[in-house]
CSV table of C-alpha atoms in Angstrom, one decimal:
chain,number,residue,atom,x,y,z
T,1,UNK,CA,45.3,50.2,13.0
T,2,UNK,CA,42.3,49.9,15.1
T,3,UNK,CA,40.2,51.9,12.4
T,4,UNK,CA,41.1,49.8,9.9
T,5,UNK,CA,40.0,46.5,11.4
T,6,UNK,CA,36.9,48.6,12.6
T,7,UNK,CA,36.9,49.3,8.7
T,8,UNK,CA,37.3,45.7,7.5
T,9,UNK,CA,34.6,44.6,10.2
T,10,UNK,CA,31.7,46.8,8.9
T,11,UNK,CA,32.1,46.2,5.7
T,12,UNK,CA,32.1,42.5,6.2
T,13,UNK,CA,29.0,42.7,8.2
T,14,UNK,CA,27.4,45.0,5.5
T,15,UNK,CA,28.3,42.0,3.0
T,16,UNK,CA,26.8,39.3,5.0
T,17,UNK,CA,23.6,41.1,5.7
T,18,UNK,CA,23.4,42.2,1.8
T,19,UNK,CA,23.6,38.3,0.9
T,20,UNK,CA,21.0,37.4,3.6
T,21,UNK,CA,18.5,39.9,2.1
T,22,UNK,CA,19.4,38.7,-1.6
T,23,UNK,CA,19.0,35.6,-0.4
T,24,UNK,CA,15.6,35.3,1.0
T,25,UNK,CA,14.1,36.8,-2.0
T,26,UNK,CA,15.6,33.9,-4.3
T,27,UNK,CA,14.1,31.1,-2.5
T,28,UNK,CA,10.7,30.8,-4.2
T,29,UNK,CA,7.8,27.9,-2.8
T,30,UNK,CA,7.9,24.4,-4.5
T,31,UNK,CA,5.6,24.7,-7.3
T,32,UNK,CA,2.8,22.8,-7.4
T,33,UNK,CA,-0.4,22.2,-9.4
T,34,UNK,CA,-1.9,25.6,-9.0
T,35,UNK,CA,-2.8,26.0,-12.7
T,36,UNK,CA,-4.8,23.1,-12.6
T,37,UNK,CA,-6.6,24.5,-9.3
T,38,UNK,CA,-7.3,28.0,-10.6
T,39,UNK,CA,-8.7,26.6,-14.2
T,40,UNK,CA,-10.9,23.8,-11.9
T,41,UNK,CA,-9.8,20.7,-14.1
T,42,UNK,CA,-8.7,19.3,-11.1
T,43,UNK,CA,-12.3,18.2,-10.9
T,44,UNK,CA,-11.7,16.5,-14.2
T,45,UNK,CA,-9.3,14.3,-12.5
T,46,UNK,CA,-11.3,13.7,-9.2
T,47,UNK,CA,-14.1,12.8,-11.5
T,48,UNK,CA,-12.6,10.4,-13.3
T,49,UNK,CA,-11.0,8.8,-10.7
T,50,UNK,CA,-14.2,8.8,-9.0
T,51,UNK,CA,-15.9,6.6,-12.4
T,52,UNK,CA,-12.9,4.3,-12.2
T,53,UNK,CA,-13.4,3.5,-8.4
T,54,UNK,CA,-17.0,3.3,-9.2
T,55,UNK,CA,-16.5,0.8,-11.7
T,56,UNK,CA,-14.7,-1.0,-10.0
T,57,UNK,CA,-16.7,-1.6,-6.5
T,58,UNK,CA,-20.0,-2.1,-8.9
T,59,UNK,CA,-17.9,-4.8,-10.3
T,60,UNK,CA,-16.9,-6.1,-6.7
T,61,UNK,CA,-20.7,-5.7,-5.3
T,62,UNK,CA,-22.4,-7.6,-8.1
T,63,UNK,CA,-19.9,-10.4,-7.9
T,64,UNK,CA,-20.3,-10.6,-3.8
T,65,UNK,CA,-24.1,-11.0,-5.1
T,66,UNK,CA,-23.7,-13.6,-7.3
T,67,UNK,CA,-21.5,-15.9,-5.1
T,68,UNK,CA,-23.8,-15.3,-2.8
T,69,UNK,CA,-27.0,-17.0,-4.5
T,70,UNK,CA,-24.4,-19.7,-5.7
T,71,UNK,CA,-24.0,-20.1,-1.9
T,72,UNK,CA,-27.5,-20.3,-1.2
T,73,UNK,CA,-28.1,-22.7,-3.9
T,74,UNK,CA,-25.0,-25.0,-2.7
T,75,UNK,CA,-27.0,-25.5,0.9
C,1,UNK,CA,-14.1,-16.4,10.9
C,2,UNK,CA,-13.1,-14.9,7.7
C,3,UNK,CA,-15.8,-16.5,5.9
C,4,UNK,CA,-18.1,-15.3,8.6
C,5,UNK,CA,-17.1,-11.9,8.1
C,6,UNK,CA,-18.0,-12.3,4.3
C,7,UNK,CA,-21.7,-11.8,5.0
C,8,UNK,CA,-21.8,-8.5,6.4
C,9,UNK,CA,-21.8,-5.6,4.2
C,10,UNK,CA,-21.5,-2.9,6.5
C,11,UNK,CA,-17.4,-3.2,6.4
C,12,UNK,CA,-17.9,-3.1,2.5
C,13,UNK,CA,-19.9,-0.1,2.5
C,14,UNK,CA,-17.0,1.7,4.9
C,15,UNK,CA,-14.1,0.7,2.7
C,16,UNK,CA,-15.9,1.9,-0.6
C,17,UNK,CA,-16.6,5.4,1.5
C,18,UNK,CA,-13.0,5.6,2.9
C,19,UNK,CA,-11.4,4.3,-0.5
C,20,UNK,CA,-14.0,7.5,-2.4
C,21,UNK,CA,-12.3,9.8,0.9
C,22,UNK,CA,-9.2,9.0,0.1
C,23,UNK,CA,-9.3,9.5,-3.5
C,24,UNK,CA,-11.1,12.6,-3.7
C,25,UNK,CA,-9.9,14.4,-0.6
C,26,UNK,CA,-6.7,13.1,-1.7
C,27,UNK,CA,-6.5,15.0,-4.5
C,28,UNK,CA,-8.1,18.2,-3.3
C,29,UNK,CA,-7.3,19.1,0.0
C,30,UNK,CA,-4.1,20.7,0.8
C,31,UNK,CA,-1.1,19.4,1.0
C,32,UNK,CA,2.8,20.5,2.0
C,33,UNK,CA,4.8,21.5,-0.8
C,34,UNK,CA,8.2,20.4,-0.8
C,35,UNK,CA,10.9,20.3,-3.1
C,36,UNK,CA,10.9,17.3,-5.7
C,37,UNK,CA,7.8,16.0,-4.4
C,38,UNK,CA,5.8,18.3,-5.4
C,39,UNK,CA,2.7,17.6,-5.8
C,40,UNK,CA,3.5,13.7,-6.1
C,41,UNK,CA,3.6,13.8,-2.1
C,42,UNK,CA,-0.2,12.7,-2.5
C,43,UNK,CA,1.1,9.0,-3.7
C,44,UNK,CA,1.1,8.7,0.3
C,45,UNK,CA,-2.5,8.0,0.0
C,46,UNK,CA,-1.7,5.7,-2.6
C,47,UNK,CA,1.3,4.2,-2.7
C,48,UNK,CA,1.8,3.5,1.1
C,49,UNK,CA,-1.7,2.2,1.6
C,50,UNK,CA,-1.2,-0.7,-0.9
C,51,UNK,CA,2.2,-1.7,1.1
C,52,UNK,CA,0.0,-1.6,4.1
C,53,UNK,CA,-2.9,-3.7,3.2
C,54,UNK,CA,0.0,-5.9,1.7
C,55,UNK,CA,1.3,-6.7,5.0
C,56,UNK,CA,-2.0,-7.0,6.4
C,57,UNK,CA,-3.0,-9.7,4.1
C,58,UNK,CA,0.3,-11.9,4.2
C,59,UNK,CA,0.0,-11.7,8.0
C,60,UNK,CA,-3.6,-13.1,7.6
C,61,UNK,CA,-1.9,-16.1,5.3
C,62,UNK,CA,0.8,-16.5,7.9
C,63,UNK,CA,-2.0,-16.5,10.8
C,64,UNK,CA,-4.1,-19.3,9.2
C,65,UNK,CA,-0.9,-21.1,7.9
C,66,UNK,CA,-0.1,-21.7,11.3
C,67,UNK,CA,-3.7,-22.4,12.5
C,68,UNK,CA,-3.9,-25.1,9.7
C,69,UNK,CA,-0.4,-26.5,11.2
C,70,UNK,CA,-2.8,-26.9,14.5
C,71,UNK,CA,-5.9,-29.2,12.7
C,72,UNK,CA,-5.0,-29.8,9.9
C,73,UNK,CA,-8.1,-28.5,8.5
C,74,UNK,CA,-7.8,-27.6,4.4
C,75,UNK,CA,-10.1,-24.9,4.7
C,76,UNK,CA,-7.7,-23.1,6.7
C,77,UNK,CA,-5.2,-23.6,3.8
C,78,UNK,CA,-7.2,-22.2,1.7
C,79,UNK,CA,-7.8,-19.3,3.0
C,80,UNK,CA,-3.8,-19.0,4.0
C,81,UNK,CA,-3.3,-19.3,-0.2
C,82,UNK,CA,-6.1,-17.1,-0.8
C,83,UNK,CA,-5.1,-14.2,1.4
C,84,UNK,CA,-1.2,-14.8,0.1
C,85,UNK,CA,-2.7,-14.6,-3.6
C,86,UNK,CA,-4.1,-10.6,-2.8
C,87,UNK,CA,-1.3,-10.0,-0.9
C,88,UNK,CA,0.9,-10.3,-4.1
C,89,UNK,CA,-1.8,-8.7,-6.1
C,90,UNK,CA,-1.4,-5.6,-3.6
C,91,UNK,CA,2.2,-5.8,-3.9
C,92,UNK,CA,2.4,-5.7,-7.5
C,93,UNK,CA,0.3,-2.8,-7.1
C,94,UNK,CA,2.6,-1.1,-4.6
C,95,UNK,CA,5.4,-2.0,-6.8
C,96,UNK,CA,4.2,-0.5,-9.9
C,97,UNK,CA,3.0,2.7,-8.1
C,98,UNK,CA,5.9,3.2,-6.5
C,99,UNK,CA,7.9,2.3,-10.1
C,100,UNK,CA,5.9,4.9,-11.7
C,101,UNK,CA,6.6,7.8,-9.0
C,102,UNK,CA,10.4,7.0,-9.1
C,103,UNK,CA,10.3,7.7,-12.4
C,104,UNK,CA,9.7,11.3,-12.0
C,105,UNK,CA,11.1,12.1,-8.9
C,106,UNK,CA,14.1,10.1,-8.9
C,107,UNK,CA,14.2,10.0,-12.5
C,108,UNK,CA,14.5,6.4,-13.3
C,109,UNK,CA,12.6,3.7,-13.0
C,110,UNK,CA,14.5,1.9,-11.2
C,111,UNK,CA,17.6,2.5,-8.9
C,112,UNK,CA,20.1,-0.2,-7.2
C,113,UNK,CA,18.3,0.3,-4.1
C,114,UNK,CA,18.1,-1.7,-0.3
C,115,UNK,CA,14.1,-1.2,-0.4
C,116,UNK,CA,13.5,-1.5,-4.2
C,117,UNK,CA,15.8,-4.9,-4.1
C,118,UNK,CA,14.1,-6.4,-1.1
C,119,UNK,CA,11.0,-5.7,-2.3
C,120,UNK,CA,11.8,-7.9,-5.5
C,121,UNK,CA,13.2,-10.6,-3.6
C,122,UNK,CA,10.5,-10.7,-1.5
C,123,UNK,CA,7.8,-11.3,-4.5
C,124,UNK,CA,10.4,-14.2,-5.8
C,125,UNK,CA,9.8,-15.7,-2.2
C,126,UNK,CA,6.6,-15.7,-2.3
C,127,UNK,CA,6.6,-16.8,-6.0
C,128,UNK,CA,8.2,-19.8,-4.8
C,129,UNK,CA,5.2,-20.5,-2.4
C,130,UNK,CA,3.1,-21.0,-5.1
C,131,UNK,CA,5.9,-22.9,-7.0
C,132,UNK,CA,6.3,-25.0,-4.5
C,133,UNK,CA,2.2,-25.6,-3.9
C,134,UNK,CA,2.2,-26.3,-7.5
C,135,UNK,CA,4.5,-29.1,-7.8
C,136,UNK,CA,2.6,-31.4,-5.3
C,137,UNK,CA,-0.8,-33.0,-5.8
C,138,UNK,CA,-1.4,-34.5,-2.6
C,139,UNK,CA,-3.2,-32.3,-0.6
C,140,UNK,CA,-2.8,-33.1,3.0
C,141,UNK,CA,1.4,-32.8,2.1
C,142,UNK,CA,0.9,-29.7,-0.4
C,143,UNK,CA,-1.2,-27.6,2.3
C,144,UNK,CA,1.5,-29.0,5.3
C,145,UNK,CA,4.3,-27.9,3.2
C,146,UNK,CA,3.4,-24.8,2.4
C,147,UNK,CA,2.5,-23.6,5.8
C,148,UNK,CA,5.8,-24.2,6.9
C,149,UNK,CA,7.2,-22.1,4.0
C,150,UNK,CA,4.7,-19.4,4.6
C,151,UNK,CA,6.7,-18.9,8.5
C,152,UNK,CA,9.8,-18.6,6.4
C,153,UNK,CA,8.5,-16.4,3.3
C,154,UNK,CA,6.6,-14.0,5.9
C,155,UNK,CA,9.6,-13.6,8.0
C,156,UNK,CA,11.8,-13.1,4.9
C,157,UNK,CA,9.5,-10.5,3.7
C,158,UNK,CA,9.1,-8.7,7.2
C,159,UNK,CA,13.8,-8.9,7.2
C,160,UNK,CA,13.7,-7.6,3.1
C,161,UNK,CA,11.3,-4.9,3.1
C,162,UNK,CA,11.0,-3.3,6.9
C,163,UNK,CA,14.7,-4.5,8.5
C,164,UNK,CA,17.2,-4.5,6.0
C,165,UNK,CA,16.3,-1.2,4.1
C,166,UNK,CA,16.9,0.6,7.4
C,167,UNK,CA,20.3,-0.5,8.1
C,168,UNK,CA,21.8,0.3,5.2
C,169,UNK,CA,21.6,3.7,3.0
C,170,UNK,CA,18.5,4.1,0.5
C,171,UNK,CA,17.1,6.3,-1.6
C,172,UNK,CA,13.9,5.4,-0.2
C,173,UNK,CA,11.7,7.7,1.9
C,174,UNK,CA,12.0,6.7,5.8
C,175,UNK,CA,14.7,4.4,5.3
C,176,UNK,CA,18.6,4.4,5.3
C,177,UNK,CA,18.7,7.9,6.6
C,178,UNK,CA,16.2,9.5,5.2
C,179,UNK,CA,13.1,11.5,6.7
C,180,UNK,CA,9.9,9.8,6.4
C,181,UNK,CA,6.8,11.6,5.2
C,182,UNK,CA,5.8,12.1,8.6
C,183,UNK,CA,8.2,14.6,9.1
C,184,UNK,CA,6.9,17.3,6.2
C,185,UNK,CA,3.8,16.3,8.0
C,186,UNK,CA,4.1,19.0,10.6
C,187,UNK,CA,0.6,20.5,11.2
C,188,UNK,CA,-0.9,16.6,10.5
C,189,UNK,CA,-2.8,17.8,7.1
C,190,UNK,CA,-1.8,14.4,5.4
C,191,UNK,CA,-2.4,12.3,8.6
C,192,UNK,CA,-6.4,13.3,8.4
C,193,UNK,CA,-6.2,11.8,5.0
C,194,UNK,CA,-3.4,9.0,4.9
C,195,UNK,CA,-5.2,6.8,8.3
C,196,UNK,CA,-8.9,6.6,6.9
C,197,UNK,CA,-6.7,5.6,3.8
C,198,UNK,CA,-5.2,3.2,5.0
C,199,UNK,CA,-8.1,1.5,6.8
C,200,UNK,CA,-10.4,1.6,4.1
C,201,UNK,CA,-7.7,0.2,1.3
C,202,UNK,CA,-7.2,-2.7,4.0
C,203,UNK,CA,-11.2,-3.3,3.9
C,204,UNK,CA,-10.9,-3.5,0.2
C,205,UNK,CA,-8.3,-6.0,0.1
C,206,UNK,CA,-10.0,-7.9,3.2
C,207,UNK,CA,-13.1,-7.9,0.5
C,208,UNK,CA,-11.5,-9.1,-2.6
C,209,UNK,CA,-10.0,-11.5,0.1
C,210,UNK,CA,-13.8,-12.9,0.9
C,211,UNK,CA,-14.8,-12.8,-3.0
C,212,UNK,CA,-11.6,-14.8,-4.2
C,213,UNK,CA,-11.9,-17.1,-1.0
C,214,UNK,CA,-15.7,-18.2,-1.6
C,215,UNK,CA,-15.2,-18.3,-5.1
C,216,UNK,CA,-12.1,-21.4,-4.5
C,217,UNK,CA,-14.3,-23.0,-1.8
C,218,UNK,CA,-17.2,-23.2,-4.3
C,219,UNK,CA,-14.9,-24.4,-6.8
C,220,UNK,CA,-13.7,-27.0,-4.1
C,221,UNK,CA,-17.1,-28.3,-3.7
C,222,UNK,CA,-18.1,-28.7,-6.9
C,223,UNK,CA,-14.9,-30.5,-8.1
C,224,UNK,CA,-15.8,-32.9,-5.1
């Protein structure tokens, strides 16, 4: 009797512990944009982000400019 | 004092450098990788930060709302419509962002969701601010009016977007349960990024704030 539940134990425990190896070699990392990385076109997208921003604040500094003459003008 | 602020460039210069930081470091320095997120987790940078300088701007409208309540002085109104007028640009900028990142994480859109909801009834509320400036000519009354409304609007944004969201269970990140980014923030990669973000996105909208403001009170002057 006592065998047997010695038995029915082990094996249990050699289950669990087969699962728990299986298991951690299943679970793989998040991909993420790696392919991009390793071809470098994620300088592509860094550098057109970068002309956009650009743009945008030579847009903002010219018009800072010309309210301020307006300003000037106005006194 | 905002006006004063308007003639010093050395704030400009920073935002443009944090705002070229943010992008660019942003997009190549490391991030966690997480499930779903992937690598859409940089949005933080992106997303958040307009929210920010959002609330940042409306609390600058509320601030000279009730300054102009103290004096009377239109300027002060002006500058409370001014800063109210970027904050909705911001939001609408927030709004879209975040529209655009549901879509492929959460896979809609839209959802039925606490945070999404409040946000919308929150631009409604402040859509009715302008409504309501619209409808009067009198200036004196319009700017009196409206200040009053601006207490209400800014504390029905603050209870639509930052209270209510976290009583009840959303979808959104650090409300109704969920984790906030700051916890798959562990070793404080995104941290070094996201607070130089979100300063130099506030300068920005602080700047546009100055432009749009000078612009009206040249306008003012002129139709005088």
């Amino acid at each position: 009797m006592k065998n047997k539940i010695f038995k029915i134990l082990l094996a249990c425990v050699i289950v669990i512990i087969a699962n728990v190896q299986g298991f951690a070699q299943m679970q793989t990392e998040p991909e993420m944009a790696d392919v991009m990385r390793s071809n470098g076109k994620i300088y592509v997208v860094v550098g057109v982000l970068s002309i956009v921003l650009t743009g945008i604040f030579i847009y903002l500094f010219v018009l800072d400019r010309k309210l301020t003459t307006i300003e000037k003008r106005l006194k | 004092m905002i006006q004063k602020i308007a003639y010093y460039k050395w704030w400009k210069i920073t935002a443009v450098l944090l705002v070229f930081y943010a992008v660019v470091g942003g997009i190549l320095l490391p991030v966690p990788a997480r499930d779903i997120l992937n690598e859409t987790i940089r949005n933080l940078y992106y997303h958040v930060t307009m929210w920010f300088t959002m609330i940042f701007l409306l609390t600058v409208s509320l601030v000279y709302a009730v300054l102009h309540l103290m004096n009377y002085d239109l300027k002060r109104d002006t500058i409370s419509v001014e800063a109210a007028k970027v904050g909705m640009l911001f939001a609408s900028l927030g709004l879209l962002t975040g529209m655009l990142w549901a879509k492929y994480t959460w896979g809609a859109f839209w959802t039925n969701d606490p945070k999404l909801n409040g946000v919308a009834a929150s631009l409604l509320v402040y859509s009715a601010y302008f409504l309501l400036r619209n409808s009067m000519d009198d200036e004196q009354k319009r700017a009196r009016l409206s200040a009053v409304y601006n207490v209400f609007a800014y504390v029905m944004m603050n209870v639509f977007i930052l209270i209510m969201p976290r009583l009840t269970s959303s979808l959104h990140p650090g409300n109704g349960g969920n984790p906030a980014f700051k916890s798959y923030d562990l070793d404080n990669q995104m941290r070094l990024i996201f607070y130089p973000a979100v300063i130099g996105w506030i300068l920005v909208g602080l700047w546009i704030l100055t432009i749009q403001l000078r612009k009206r009170l040249i306008e003012n002057r002129l139709l005088v």
